Coordinates of C-alpha atoms in Angstrom, one line a residue:
X28 CA 87.6 79.1 122.5
X29 CA 85.4 81.1 120.2
X30 CA 87.4 84.0 118.9
X31 CA 85.8 86.8 116.8
X32 CA 88.2 88.8 114.6
X33 CA 86.6 92.1 113.3
X34 CA 88.7 93.3 110.4
X35 CA 90.5 89.9 110.4
X36 CA 90.9 89.5 106.6
X37 CA 94.3 91.3 106.4
X38 CA 97.8 89.9 106.9
X39 CA 97.7 90.1 110.7
X40 CA 94.2 88.7 110.9
X41 CA 95.0 85.9 108.6
X42 CA 98.0 84.7 110.5
X43 CA 96.0 84.9 113.8
X44 CA 93.0 83.0 112.3
X45 CA 95.4 80.4 110.9
X46 CA 97.1 79.9 114.2
X47 CA 93.8 79.8 116.2
X48 CA 92.2 77.3 113.8
X49 CA 95.3 75.1 113.9
X50 CA 94.9 75.0 117.7
X51 CA 91.3 73.8 117.5
X52 CA 89.5 77.1 118.3
X53 CA 86.4 78.4 116.6
X54 CA 87.2 81.5 114.6
X55 CA 84.8 84.0 113.1
X56 CA 86.2 86.8 110.9
X57 CA 84.1 90.0 110.4
X58 CA 84.8 91.5 107.0
X59 CA 83.2 93.9 104.6
X60 CA 84.1 91.5 101.8
X61 CA 83.6 87.9 103.1
X62 CA 85.8 85.5 101.2
X63 CA 86.2 81.7 100.8
X64 CA 88.7 81.5 103.7
X65 CA 89.0 78.1 105.6
X66 CA 87.2 79.7 108.6
X67 CA 83.8 81.3 108.9
X68 CA 83.4 84.9 107.7
X69 CA 80.5 87.2 108.5
X70 CA 79.7 90.5 106.7
X71 CA 79.9 93.8 108.6
X72 CA 80.2 97.4 107.6
X73 CA 82.7 98.3 110.4
X74 CA 80.6 101.3 111.4
X75 CA 77.2 100.3 112.7
X76 CA 75.9 97.5 114.9
X77 CA 74.1 94.8 112.7
X78 CA 73.4 91.1 112.5
X79 CA 77.1 90.4 113.0
X80 CA 76.8 91.5 116.6
X81 CA 75.2 88.1 117.5
X82 CA 78.7 86.5 116.9
X83 CA 80.0 88.3 120.1
X84 CA 77.3 86.7 122.3
X85 CA 79.1 84.1 124.5
X86 CA 82.4 84.5 122.7
X87 CA 85.6 84.1 124.7
X88 CA 87.5 86.9 123.0
X89 CA 87.1 89.6 120.4
X90 CA 90.2 90.9 118.7
X91 CA 89.4 94.0 116.6
X92 CA 92.0 94.7 113.8
X93 CA 89.8 96.9 111.6
X94 CA 91.3 100.0 110.0
X95 CA 92.2 101.3 106.6
X96 CA 95.8 100.6 105.6
X97 CA 98.3 103.5 106.4
X98 CA 100.4 102.5 103.3
X99 CA 99.1 105.5 101.3
X100 CA 99.6 109.2 100.8
X101 CA 98.2 111.2 103.7
X102 CA 95.9 113.5 101.6
X103 CA 92.7 114.8 103.1
X104 CA 90.5 111.9 101.9
X105 CA 92.9 109.2 103.1
X106 CA 93.4 110.9 106.4
X107 CA 89.6 110.9 107.0
X108 CA 89.4 107.2 106.0
X109 CA 92.3 106.2 108.2
X110 CA 90.9 107.9 111.3
X111 CA 87.2 107.1 110.8
X112 CA 87.8 103.4 109.9
X113 CA 89.6 102.9 113.3
X114 CA 87.4 105.0 115.5
X115 CA 84.0 104.0 114.0
X116 CA 84.8 100.2 114.0
X117 CA 86.0 100.4 117.6
X118 CA 82.9 102.2 118.7
X119 CA 80.7 99.7 116.9
X120 CA 82.5 96.8 118.6
X121 CA 82.0 98.5 122.0
X122 CA 78.3 99.1 121.3
X123 CA 77.8 95.5 120.3
X124 CA 79.5 94.2 123.5
X125 CA 77.3 96.4 125.6
X126 CA 74.2 94.8 124.1
X127 CA 75.4 91.2 124.8
X128 CA 73.7 89.2 127.5
X129 CA 76.9 87.1 127.8
X130 CA 79.7 89.4 126.5
X131 CA 83.2 88.3 125.6
X132 CA 85.6 87.9 128.5
X133 CA 88.3 90.0 126.8
X134 CA 88.5 92.6 124.1
X135 CA 91.9 93.0 122.5
X136 CA 91.9 96.1 120.4
X137 CA 94.5 96.9 117.8
X138 CA 96.6 100.1 118.4
X139 CA 100.1 100.9 117.3
X140 CA 103.6 101.4 118.6
X141 CA 103.5 104.6 116.5
X142 CA 101.8 106.3 119.4
X143 CA 105.2 106.9 121.0
X144 CA 107.5 109.7 120.2
X145 CA 110.4 109.5 117.6
X146 CA 113.5 109.1 119.7
X147 CA 117.0 107.6 119.8
X148 CA 118.0 108.2 123.4
X149 CA 116.0 105.5 125.2
X150 CA 113.3 102.9 124.6
X151 CA 109.6 103.6 125.0
X152 CA 107.8 101.2 127.4
X153 CA 104.3 101.6 128.8
X154 CA 105.3 103.2 132.0
X155 CA 108.0 105.7 130.9
X156 CA 107.5 106.0 127.2
X157 CA 106.9 109.5 125.7
X158 CA 103.5 109.9 124.0
X159 CA 103.1 112.5 121.3
X160 CA 105.0 113.8 118.3
X161 CA 106.7 117.0 119.6
X162 CA 106.5 120.4 118.0
X163 CA 109.2 119.8 115.5
X164 CA 107.7 116.6 114.1
X165 CA 106.5 116.6 110.5
X166 CA 102.7 117.0 110.0
X167 CA 102.3 113.5 108.8
X168 CA 103.9 112.1 112.0
X169 CA 101.6 114.2 114.2
X170 CA 98.6 112.9 112.3
X171 CA 99.6 109.3 112.9
X172 CA 99.9 109.9 116.6
X173 CA 96.6 111.7 116.7
X174 CA 95.0 108.7 115.0
X175 CA 96.5 106.3 117.5
X176 CA 95.3 108.4 120.5
X177 CA 91.8 108.7 119.1
X178 CA 91.8 104.9 118.4
X179 CA 92.7 104.1 122.0
X180 CA 90.2 106.8 123.3
X181 CA 87.4 105.0 121.5
X182 CA 88.3 101.8 123.2
X183 CA 88.5 103.3 126.7
X184 CA 85.2 105.2 126.3
X185 CA 83.3 102.0 125.7
X186 CA 81.4 101.1 128.9
X187 CA 82.0 97.3 129.1
X188 CA 82.4 96.4 132.8
X189 CA 82.1 92.7 132.1
X190 CA 84.7 92.7 129.3
X191 CA 88.4 93.3 130.0
X192 CA 90.0 95.7 127.5
X193 CA 93.5 95.7 126.2
X194 CA 95.1 98.1 123.7
X195 CA 97.6 96.3 121.6
X196 CA 100.4 98.8 120.8
X197 CA 101.9 96.5 118.3
X198 CA 105.2 96.8 116.4
X199 CA 105.5 95.5 112.8
X200 CA 104.5 91.8 112.8
X201 CA 106.9 89.8 110.7
X202 CA 105.7 86.8 108.9
X203 CA 106.7 85.2 105.5
X204 CA 103.2 85.8 104.0
X205 CA 103.3 87.5 100.6
X206 CA 102.4 91.1 100.7
X207 CA 103.3 91.6 104.3
X208 CA 105.9 94.0 105.7
X209 CA 108.6 91.3 105.8
X210 CA 107.9 90.4 102.2
X211 CA 108.3 94.1 101.3
X212 CA 111.6 94.5 103.2
X213 CA 112.9 91.3 101.8
X214 CA 112.0 92.5 98.3
X215 CA 114.3 95.4 98.8
X216 CA 117.2 93.1 99.8
X217 CA 116.5 90.8 96.9
X218 CA 116.8 93.7 94.5
X219 CA 120.0 95.0 96.1
X220 CA 118.3 98.0 97.7
X221 CA 118.3 96.9 101.3
X222 CA 120.8 99.4 102.7
X223 CA 120.5 102.2 105.2
X224 CA 117.6 104.6 104.7
X225 CA 118.2 108.2 105.6
X226 CA 120.7 108.2 108.5
X227 CA 120.0 104.5 109.2
X228 CA 119.9 105.4 113.0
X229 CA 116.2 105.2 113.3
X230 CA 115.0 102.3 115.4
X231 CA 112.9 99.5 114.0
X232 CA 110.5 97.8 116.4
X233 CA 109.4 94.4 115.3
X234 CA 107.9 91.1 116.5
X235 CA 108.0 87.6 115.0
X236 CA 104.6 86.2 114.2
X237 CA 105.1 83.3 116.5
X238 CA 105.7 85.6 119.5
X239 CA 102.8 87.9 118.4
X240 CA 100.4 84.9 118.5
X241 CA 101.8 83.7 121.8
X242 CA 101.5 87.2 123.3
X243 CA 97.9 87.4 122.4
X244 CA 97.2 84.0 123.9
X245 CA 99.0 85.2 127.0
X246 CA 96.8 88.4 127.1
X247 CA 93.6 86.4 126.7
X248 CA 94.6 84.2 129.6
X249 CA 95.9 86.8 132.0
X250 CA 92.7 88.2 133.6
X251 CA 94.5 90.9 135.5
X252 CA 96.0 92.7 132.5
X253 CA 94.2 95.7 131.2
X254 CA 95.0 98.9 129.4
X255 CA 97.9 99.5 127.0
X256 CA 100.4 96.7 126.3
X257 CA 103.4 97.0 123.9
X258 CA 103.5 93.9 121.7
X259 CA 107.0 94.0 120.3
X260 CA 110.4 92.2 120.5
X261 CA 112.5 93.3 123.5
X262 CA 115.3 94.2 121.1
X263 CA 114.5 96.9 118.6
X264 CA 117.6 97.9 116.6
X265 CA 118.7 100.7 114.2
X266 CA 117.4 100.4 110.6
X267 CA 121.0 100.0 109.2
X268 CA 121.6 97.0 111.6
X269 CA 118.1 95.6 110.9
X270 CA 118.6 95.5 107.2
X271 CA 122.2 94.2 107.5
X272 CA 120.9 91.2 109.5
X273 CA 118.2 90.7 106.8
X274 CA 120.8 90.8 104.0
X275 CA 123.0 88.3 105.9
X276 CA 119.9 86.0 106.4
X277 CA 119.3 86.2 102.6
X278 CA 122.9 85.7 101.7
X279 CA 123.9 88.9 100.1
X280 CA 126.3 91.8 101.0
X281 CA 124.9 94.3 98.6
X282 CA 122.5 96.9 100.0
X283 CA 122.4 100.3 98.3
X284 CA 121.6 103.2 100.7
X285 CA 118.8 105.6 100.2
X286 CA 119.1 109.3 101.1
X287 CA 116.1 111.1 102.5
X288 CA 115.5 113.0 99.1
X289 CA 115.5 109.6 97.4
X290 CA 113.0 108.3 99.8
X291 CA 110.8 111.3 99.2
X292 CA 110.7 110.6 95.5
X293 CA 110.3 106.8 96.0
X294 CA 107.5 107.1 98.4
X295 CA 105.7 109.6 96.3
X296 CA 105.9 107.3 93.3
X297 CA 104.7 104.4 95.5
X298 CA 101.9 106.5 96.9
X299 CA 103.0 106.1 100.5
X300 CA 104.8 108.2 103.2
X301 CA 108.4 108.4 104.4
X302 CA 107.3 108.2 108.0
X303 CA 106.9 104.4 107.7
X304 CA 110.7 104.3 107.1
X305 CA 112.2 107.3 108.9
X306 CA 110.4 107.5 112.2
X307 CA 112.5 105.9 115.0
X308 CA 110.1 103.5 116.7
X309 CA 112.2 102.4 119.7
X310 CA 109.6 100.4 121.6
X311 CA 110.0 97.6 124.2
X312 CA 107.4 95.3 125.8
X313 CA 107.7 96.4 129.4
X314 CA 104.6 94.9 130.8
X315 CA 105.1 91.5 129.0
X316 CA 108.7 91.3 130.3
X317 CA 107.8 92.3 133.9
X318 CA 105.2 89.5 134.0
X319 CA 107.7 86.9 132.8
X320 CA 106.7 86.5 129.2
X321 CA 109.4 84.6 127.3
X322 CA 110.0 85.3 123.6
X323 CA 110.8 82.5 121.2
X324 CA 112.5 85.0 118.9
X325 CA 114.0 87.7 121.0
X326 CA 116.7 88.7 118.5
X327 CA 116.3 89.9 115.0
X328 CA 119.1 87.9 113.3
X329 CA 117.6 84.6 114.4
X330 CA 114.1 85.7 113.5
X331 CA 115.3 86.9 110.1
X332 CA 116.9 83.5 109.3
X333 CA 113.7 81.7 110.3
X334 CA 111.5 84.0 108.2
X335 CA 113.8 83.8 105.2
X336 CA 113.8 80.0 105.3
X337 CA 110.0 79.9 105.5
X338 CA 109.7 82.5 102.8
X339 CA 111.8 80.4 100.5
X340 CA 109.7 77.4 101.3

């Protein structure tokens, strides 16, 4: 296949491109800063249709991952950049597809599991999950959900009748790559800081990189699947249990806890937000499971051991 990856120069794009190239597919990454990656990269501005749009002609799939990192403080400038980078790039991809004589068969558009409400009582699947933040949610949490909803709205507004559209409500993708979320969490464990954060009851939704890649292949092949799809493990677990399993995989018992006031200070110093740690993201892949998708790593302890072994390697 020919697979085009707008915004594919980050961690998730890199692991996808690596997997697709290893399987013999043609990969084209659209980036604002083309690099010397072992696959072809083409420059785009992630806002307007330009010469890059020719890469979509006759492509089998486009997987749009573009969007400014949310690992920052949510000040006015960053909020505008987070929102506009997602909505503008999605609209640009949609406009480019409309102009194609032979458009891609499928458009997989990045979204986020953060679109669901903070909850402990029950998991959020696509059919019964609660969307929105609730009146009592912090302002930053409301902002994240508003961004997710605007992101998906930009996808659905695109008039692409010959291209199937899927919104990827993805959980945190765990891979051993340096700088990724797993590397950050393991860094806490290695420093003796990987204990409960806040109450430790908040759920962590995650997906092993192997299952993430397999799920995207599955979605590319299943011509009847459209709309929102949760891409996550079927077994989210509370943060305290999640970090305990990671400590065990690393081989340490020490994990100092962090109270909410400590997290506020720490995230302020690191120029990020506590939402990334404290929001309970209890998300399950209802549509994947109903269709018979089988996970290679359905449980976090086994996934953590695999990732630790590969990180060490």
